[in-house]
Short mmCIF file of C-alpha atoms and ligand atoms in Angstrom, two decimals:
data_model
loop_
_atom_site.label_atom_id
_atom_site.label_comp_id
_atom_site.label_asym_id
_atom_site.label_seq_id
_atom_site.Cartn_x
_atom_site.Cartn_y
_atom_site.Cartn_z
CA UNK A 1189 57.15 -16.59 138.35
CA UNK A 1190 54.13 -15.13 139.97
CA UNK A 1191 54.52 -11.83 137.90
CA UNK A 1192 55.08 -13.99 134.67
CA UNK A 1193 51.83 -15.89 135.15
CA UNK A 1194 50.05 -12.63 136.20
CA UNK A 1195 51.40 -11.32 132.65
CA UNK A 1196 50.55 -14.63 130.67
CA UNK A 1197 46.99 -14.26 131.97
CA UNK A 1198 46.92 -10.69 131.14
CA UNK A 1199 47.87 -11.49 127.53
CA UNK A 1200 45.05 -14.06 127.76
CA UNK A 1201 42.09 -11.68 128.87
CA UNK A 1202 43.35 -9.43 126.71
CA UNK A 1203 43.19 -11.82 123.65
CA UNK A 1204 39.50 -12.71 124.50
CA UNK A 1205 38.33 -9.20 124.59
CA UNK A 1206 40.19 -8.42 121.15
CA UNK A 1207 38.66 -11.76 119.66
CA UNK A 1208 34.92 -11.43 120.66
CA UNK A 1209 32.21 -8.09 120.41
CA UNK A 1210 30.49 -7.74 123.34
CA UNK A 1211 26.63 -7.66 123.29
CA UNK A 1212 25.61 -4.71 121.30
CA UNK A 1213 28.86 -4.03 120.09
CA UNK A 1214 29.95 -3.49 116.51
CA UNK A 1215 31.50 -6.62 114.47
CA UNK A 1216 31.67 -5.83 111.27
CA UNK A 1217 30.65 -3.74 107.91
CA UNK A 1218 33.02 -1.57 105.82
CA UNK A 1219 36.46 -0.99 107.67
CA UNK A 1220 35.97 -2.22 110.20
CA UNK A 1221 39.39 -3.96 111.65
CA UNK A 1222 38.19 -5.17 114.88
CA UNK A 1223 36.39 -8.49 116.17
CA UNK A 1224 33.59 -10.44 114.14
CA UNK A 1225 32.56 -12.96 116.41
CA UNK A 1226 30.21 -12.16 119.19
CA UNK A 1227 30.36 -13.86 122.89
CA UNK A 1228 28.64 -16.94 123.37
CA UNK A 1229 24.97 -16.37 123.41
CA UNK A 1230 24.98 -13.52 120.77
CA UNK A 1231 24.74 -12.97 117.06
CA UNK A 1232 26.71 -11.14 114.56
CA UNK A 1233 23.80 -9.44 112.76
CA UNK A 1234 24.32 -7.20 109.61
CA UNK A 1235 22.54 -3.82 109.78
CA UNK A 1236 24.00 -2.54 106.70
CA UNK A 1237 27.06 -2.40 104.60
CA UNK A 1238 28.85 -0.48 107.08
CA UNK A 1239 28.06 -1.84 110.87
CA UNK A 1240 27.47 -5.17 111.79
CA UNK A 1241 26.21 -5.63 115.63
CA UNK A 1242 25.82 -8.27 118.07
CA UNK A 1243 22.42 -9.06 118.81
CA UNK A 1244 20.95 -11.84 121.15
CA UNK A 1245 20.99 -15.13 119.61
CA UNK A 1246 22.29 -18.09 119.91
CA UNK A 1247 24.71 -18.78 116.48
CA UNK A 1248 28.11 -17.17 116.86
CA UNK A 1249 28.74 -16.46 113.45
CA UNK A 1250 30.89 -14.16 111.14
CA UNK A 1251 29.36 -11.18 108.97
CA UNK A 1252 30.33 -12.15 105.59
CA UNK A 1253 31.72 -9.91 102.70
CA UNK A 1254 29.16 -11.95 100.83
CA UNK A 1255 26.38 -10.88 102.72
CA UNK A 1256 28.08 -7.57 102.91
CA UNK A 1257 28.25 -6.57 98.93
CA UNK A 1258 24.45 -8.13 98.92
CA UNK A 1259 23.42 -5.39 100.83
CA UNK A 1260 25.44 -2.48 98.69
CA UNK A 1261 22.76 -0.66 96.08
CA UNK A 1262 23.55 -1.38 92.54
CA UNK A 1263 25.35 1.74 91.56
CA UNK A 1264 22.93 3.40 88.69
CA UNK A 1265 24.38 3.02 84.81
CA UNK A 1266 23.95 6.79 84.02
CA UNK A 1267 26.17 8.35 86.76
CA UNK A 1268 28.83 10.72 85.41
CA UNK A 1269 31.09 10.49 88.83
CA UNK A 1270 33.48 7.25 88.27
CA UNK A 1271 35.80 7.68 90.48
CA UNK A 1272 34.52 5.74 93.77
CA UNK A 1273 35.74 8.42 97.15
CA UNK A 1274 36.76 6.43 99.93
CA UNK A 1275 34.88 6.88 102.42
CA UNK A 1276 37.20 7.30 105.07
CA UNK A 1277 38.09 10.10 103.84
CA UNK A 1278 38.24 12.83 105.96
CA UNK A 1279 37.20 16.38 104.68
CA UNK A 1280 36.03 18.54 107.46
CA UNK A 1281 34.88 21.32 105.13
CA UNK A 1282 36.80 23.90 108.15
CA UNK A 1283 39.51 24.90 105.66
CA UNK A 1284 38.27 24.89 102.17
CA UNK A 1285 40.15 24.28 99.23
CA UNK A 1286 39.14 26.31 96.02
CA UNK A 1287 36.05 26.05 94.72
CA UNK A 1288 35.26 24.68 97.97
CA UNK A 1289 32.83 26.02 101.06
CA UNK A 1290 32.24 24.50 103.82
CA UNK A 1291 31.89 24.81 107.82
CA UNK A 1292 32.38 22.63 110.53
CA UNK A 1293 30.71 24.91 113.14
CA UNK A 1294 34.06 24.56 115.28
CA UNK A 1295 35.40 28.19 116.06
CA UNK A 1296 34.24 31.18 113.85
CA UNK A 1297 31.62 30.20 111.40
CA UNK A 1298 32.04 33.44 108.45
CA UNK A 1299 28.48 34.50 108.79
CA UNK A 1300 29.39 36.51 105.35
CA UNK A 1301 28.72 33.04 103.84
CA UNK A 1302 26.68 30.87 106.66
CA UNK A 1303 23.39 32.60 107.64
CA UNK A 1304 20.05 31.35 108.43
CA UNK A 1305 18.41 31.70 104.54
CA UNK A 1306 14.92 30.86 105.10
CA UNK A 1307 12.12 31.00 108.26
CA UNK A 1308 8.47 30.87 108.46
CA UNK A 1309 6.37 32.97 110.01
CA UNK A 1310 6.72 30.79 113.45
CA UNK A 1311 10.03 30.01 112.91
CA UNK A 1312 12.32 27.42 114.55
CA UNK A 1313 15.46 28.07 115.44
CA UNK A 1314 19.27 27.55 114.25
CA UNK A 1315 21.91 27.38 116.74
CA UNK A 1316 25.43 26.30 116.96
CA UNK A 1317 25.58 23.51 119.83
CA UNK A 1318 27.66 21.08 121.84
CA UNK A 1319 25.07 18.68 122.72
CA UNK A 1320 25.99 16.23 119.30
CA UNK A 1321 28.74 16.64 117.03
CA UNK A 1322 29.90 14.15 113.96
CA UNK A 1323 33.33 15.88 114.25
CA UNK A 1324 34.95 17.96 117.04
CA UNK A 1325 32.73 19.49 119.49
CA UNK A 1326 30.12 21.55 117.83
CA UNK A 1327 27.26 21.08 114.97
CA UNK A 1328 24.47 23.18 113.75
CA UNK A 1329 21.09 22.39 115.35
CA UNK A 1330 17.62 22.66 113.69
CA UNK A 1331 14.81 22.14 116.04
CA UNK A 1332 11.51 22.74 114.16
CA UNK A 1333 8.20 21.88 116.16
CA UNK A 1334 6.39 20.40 112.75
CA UNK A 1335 3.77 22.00 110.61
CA UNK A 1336 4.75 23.85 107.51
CA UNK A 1337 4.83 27.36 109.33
CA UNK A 1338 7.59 26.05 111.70
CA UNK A 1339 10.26 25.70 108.99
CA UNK A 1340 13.92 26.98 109.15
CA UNK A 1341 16.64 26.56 106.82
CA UNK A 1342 20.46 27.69 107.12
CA UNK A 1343 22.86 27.35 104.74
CA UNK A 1344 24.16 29.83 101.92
CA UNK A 1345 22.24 32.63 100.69
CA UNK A 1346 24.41 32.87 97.18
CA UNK A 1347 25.42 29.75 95.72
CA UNK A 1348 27.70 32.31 93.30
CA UNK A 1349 30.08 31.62 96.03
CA UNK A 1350 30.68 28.70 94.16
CA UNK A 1351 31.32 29.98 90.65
CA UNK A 1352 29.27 29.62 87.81
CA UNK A 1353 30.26 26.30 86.94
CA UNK A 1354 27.47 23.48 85.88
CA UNK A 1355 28.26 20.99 88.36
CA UNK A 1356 27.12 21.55 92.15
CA UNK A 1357 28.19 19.09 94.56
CA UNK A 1358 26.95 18.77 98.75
CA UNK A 1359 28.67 16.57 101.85
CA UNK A 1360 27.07 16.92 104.59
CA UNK A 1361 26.38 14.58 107.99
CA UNK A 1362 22.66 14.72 109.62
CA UNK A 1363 21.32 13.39 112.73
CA UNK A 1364 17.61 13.21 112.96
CA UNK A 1365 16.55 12.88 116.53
CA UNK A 1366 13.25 11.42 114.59
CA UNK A 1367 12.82 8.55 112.35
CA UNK A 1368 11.82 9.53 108.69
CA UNK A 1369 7.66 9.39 108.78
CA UNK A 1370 5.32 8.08 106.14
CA UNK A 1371 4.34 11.99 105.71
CA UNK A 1372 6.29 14.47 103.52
CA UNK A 1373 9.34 16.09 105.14
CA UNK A 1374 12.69 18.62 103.71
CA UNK A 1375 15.67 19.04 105.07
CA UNK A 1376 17.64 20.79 102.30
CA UNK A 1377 16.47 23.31 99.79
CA UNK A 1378 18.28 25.15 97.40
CA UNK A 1379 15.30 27.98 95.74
CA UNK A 1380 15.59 27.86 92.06
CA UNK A 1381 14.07 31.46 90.70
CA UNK A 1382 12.43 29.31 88.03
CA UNK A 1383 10.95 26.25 89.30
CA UNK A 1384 10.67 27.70 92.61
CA UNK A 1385 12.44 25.19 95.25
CA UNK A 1386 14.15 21.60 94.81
CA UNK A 1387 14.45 19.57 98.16
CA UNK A 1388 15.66 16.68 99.92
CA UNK A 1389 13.26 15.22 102.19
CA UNK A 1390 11.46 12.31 103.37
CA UNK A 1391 8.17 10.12 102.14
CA UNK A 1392 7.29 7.14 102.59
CA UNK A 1393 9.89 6.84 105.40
CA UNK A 1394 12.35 6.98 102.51
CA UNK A 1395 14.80 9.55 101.43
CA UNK A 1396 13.21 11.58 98.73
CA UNK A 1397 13.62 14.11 96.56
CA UNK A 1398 11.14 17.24 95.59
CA UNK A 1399 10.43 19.72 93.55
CA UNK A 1400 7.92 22.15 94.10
CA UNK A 1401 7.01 23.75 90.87
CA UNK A 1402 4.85 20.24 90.60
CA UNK A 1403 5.13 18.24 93.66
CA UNK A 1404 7.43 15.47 91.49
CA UNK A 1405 8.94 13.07 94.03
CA UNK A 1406 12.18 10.60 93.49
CA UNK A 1407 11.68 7.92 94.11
CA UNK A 1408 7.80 7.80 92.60
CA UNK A 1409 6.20 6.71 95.64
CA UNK A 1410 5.73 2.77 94.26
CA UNK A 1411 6.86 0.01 96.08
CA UNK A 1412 9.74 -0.97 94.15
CA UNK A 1413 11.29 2.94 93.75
CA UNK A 1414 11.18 3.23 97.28
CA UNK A 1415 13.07 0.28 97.88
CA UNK A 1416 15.61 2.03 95.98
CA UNK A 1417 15.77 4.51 98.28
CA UNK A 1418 16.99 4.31 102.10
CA UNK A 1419 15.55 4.88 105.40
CA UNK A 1420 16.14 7.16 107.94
CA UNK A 1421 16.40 6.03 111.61
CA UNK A 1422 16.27 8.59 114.41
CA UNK A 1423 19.78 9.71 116.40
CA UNK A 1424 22.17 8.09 113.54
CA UNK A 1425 25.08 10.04 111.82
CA UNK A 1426 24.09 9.96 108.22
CA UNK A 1427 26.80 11.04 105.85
CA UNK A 1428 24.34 12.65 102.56
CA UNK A 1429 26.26 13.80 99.47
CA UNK A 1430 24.28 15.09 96.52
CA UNK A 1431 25.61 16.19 92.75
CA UNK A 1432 23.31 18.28 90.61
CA UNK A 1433 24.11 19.69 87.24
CA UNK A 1434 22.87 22.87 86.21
CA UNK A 1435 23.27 22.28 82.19
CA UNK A 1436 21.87 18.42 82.33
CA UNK A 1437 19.31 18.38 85.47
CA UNK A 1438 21.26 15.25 86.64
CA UNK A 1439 20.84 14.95 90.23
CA UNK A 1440 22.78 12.21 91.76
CA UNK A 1441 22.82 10.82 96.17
CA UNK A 1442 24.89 8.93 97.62
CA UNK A 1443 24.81 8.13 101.59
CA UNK A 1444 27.69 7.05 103.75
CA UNK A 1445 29.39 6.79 100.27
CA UNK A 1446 27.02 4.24 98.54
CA UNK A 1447 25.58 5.47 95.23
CA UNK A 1448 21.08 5.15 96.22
CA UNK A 1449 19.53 4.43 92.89
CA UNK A 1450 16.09 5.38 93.02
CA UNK A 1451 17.51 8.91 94.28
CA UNK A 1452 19.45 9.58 90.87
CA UNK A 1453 17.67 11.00 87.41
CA UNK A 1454 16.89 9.89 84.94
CA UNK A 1455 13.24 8.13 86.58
CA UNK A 1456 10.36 8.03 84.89
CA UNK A 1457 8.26 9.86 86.68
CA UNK A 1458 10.72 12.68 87.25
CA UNK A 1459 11.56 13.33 84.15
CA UNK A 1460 14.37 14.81 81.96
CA UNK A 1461 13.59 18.34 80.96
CA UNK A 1462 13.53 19.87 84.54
CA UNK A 1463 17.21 22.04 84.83
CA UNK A 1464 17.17 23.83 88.22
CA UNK A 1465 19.29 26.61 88.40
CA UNK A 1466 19.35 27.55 91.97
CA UNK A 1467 20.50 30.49 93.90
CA UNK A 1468 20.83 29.50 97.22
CA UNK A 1469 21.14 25.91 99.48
CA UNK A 1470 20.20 25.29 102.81
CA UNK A 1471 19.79 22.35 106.00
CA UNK A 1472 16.66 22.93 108.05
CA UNK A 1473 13.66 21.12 108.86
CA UNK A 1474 10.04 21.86 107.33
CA UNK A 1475 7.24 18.97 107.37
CA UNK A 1476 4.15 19.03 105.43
CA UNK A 1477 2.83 17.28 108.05
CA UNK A 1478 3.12 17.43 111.70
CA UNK A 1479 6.54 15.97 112.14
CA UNK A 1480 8.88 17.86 114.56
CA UNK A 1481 12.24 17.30 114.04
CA UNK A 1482 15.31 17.67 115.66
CA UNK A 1483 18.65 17.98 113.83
CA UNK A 1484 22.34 18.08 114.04
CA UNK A 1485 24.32 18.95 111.20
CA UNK A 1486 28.02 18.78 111.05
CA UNK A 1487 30.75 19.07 108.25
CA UNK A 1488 29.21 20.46 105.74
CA UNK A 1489 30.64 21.29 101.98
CA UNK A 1490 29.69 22.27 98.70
CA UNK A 1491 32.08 22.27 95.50
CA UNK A 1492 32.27 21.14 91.98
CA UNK A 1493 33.45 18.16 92.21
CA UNK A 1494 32.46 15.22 94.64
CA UNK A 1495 33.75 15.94 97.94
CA UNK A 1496 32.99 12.22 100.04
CA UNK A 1497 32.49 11.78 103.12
C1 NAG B 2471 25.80 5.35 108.07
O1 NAG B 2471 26.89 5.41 108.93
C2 NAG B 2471 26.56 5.50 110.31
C3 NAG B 2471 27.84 5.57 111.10
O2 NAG B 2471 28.57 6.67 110.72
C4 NAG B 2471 25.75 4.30 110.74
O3 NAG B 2471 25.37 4.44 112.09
C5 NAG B 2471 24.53 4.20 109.85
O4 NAG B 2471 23.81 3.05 110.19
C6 NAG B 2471 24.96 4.14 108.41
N1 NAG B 2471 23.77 4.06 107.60
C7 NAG B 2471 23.70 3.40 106.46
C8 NAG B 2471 22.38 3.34 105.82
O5 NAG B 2471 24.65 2.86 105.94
#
């Protein structure tokens, strides 16, 4: 009897544990399976679409799919991807399918393809490190002290490893140590011999997008375009996938597998005639600013067709 009851209580604790998050803990957002109530005292707050956390308060309340779907950005009309990619997918980018390159920094990275591809005068530096990881043990790690002449970018020095195909598509995970800034930031850059360089950055504190042949930014800068964009908090995996087309100019985003309007063409101010046709693609750090940066990159890919995250 006394090992029964020990047992019955057992099942007990372990019921309360399963049925409540504890503070700080996640309860909800996409696929997520476990609790959604929080322990008395605490709030289920949504943060996004995909984590829900328990926060002090007083309500214990569940995070609705309602509130949930609220939150998701309207997917733009014009995109040419319609298959949605779950995004539990897993595609580590280690051992690439055709058309397919990618590196997940864990054993031998083939330097043939994966090379630093750009530094400044100052430099920063590019190392493969243990410290953070999205998947398995290592990452790539940017560390760039801020100021344009402090840049560093590593990546592939010719996209041709791709084919010559018109469709370009990047997966890639980033952790910023830093929050995204008002001020001007890149983190990717692929040099187009025409235009000179199209980038993925920050302004605004948003996710942006740049081109330097005449400083164009996506979103436009307003209010309402930025909103369409997302920000960037420091020390948080961010799955970014990007599509560009070299015969249309489309350039499409999409992070942790939700489509971010104001960061797909066509926009107004961006325009429609600008068709980048780049040669090589890189993950770094350079600020216009003076906004250091630590990075971690993990998992990265580039192919023709959309690769999720
Ligand atoms: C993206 O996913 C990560 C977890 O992988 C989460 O911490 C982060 O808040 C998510 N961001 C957005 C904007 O959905």
């Amino acid at each position: 009897m006394a090992v029964l009851s020990k047992v019955f209580l057992a099942l007990i604790a372990a019921s309360v544990v399963v049925g409540q998050s504890q503070p700080y803990g996640q309860c909800g957002g996409q696929g997520w399976s476990g609790a959604t109530t929080c322990t008395s005292g605490w709030t289920c707050t949504v943060s996004n679409p995909f984590y829900s956390q328990c926060l002090p308060g007083t309500a214990t309340t569940t995070a609705t799919t309602t509130t949930l779907s609220t939150t998701k950005s309207t997917p733009p009309a014009t995109t040419t991807s319609t298959t949605p990619v779950s995004t539990t997918t897993t595609a580590t980018g280690s051992s690439p399918s055709s058309g397919v390159i990618g590196t997940d920094f864990e054993g031998t990275v083939d330097s043939s393809v994966w090379s630093v591809i750009v530094t400044a005068q100052s430099g920063g530096s590019a190392t493969i490190d243990t410290t953070k990881a999205h998947s398995g043990t290592h990452s790539l790690k940017i560390v760039s002290t801020g100021g344009y002449s402090n840049h560093i970018f590593y990546g592939v020095s010719n996209l041709n490893a791709l084919g010559s195909g018109s469709n370009i598509y990047g997966r890639y995970y980033a952790n910023f140590l830093n929050a995204f800034t008002q001020d001007h930031t890149t983190h990717m850059m692929m040099t187009d011999p025409v235009s000179q360089t199209l980038r993925m950055g920050g302004q605004f504190g948003v996710l942006d997008w740049n081109r330097a042949s005449d400083d164009s930014i996506m979103p436009d800068g307003s209010p309402s375009s930025n909103a369409g964009s997302i920000a960037i908090a420091g020390n948080t995996w961010y799955c970014i996938e990007f599509h560009l087309s070299r015969t249309t100019g489309q350039i499409e985003t999409w992070v942790n597998g939700s489509a971010i309007s104001s960061l797909t063409t066509p926009q107004t101010r961006w325009g429609s005639s600008y068709i980048p046709n780049p040669s090589n693609w890189g993950l770094g750090w350079e600020s216009y600013g003076s906004d250091p940066n630590t990075v971690w990159y993990d998992d990265i890919a580039l192919g023709t067709s959309r690769l999720g995250c």
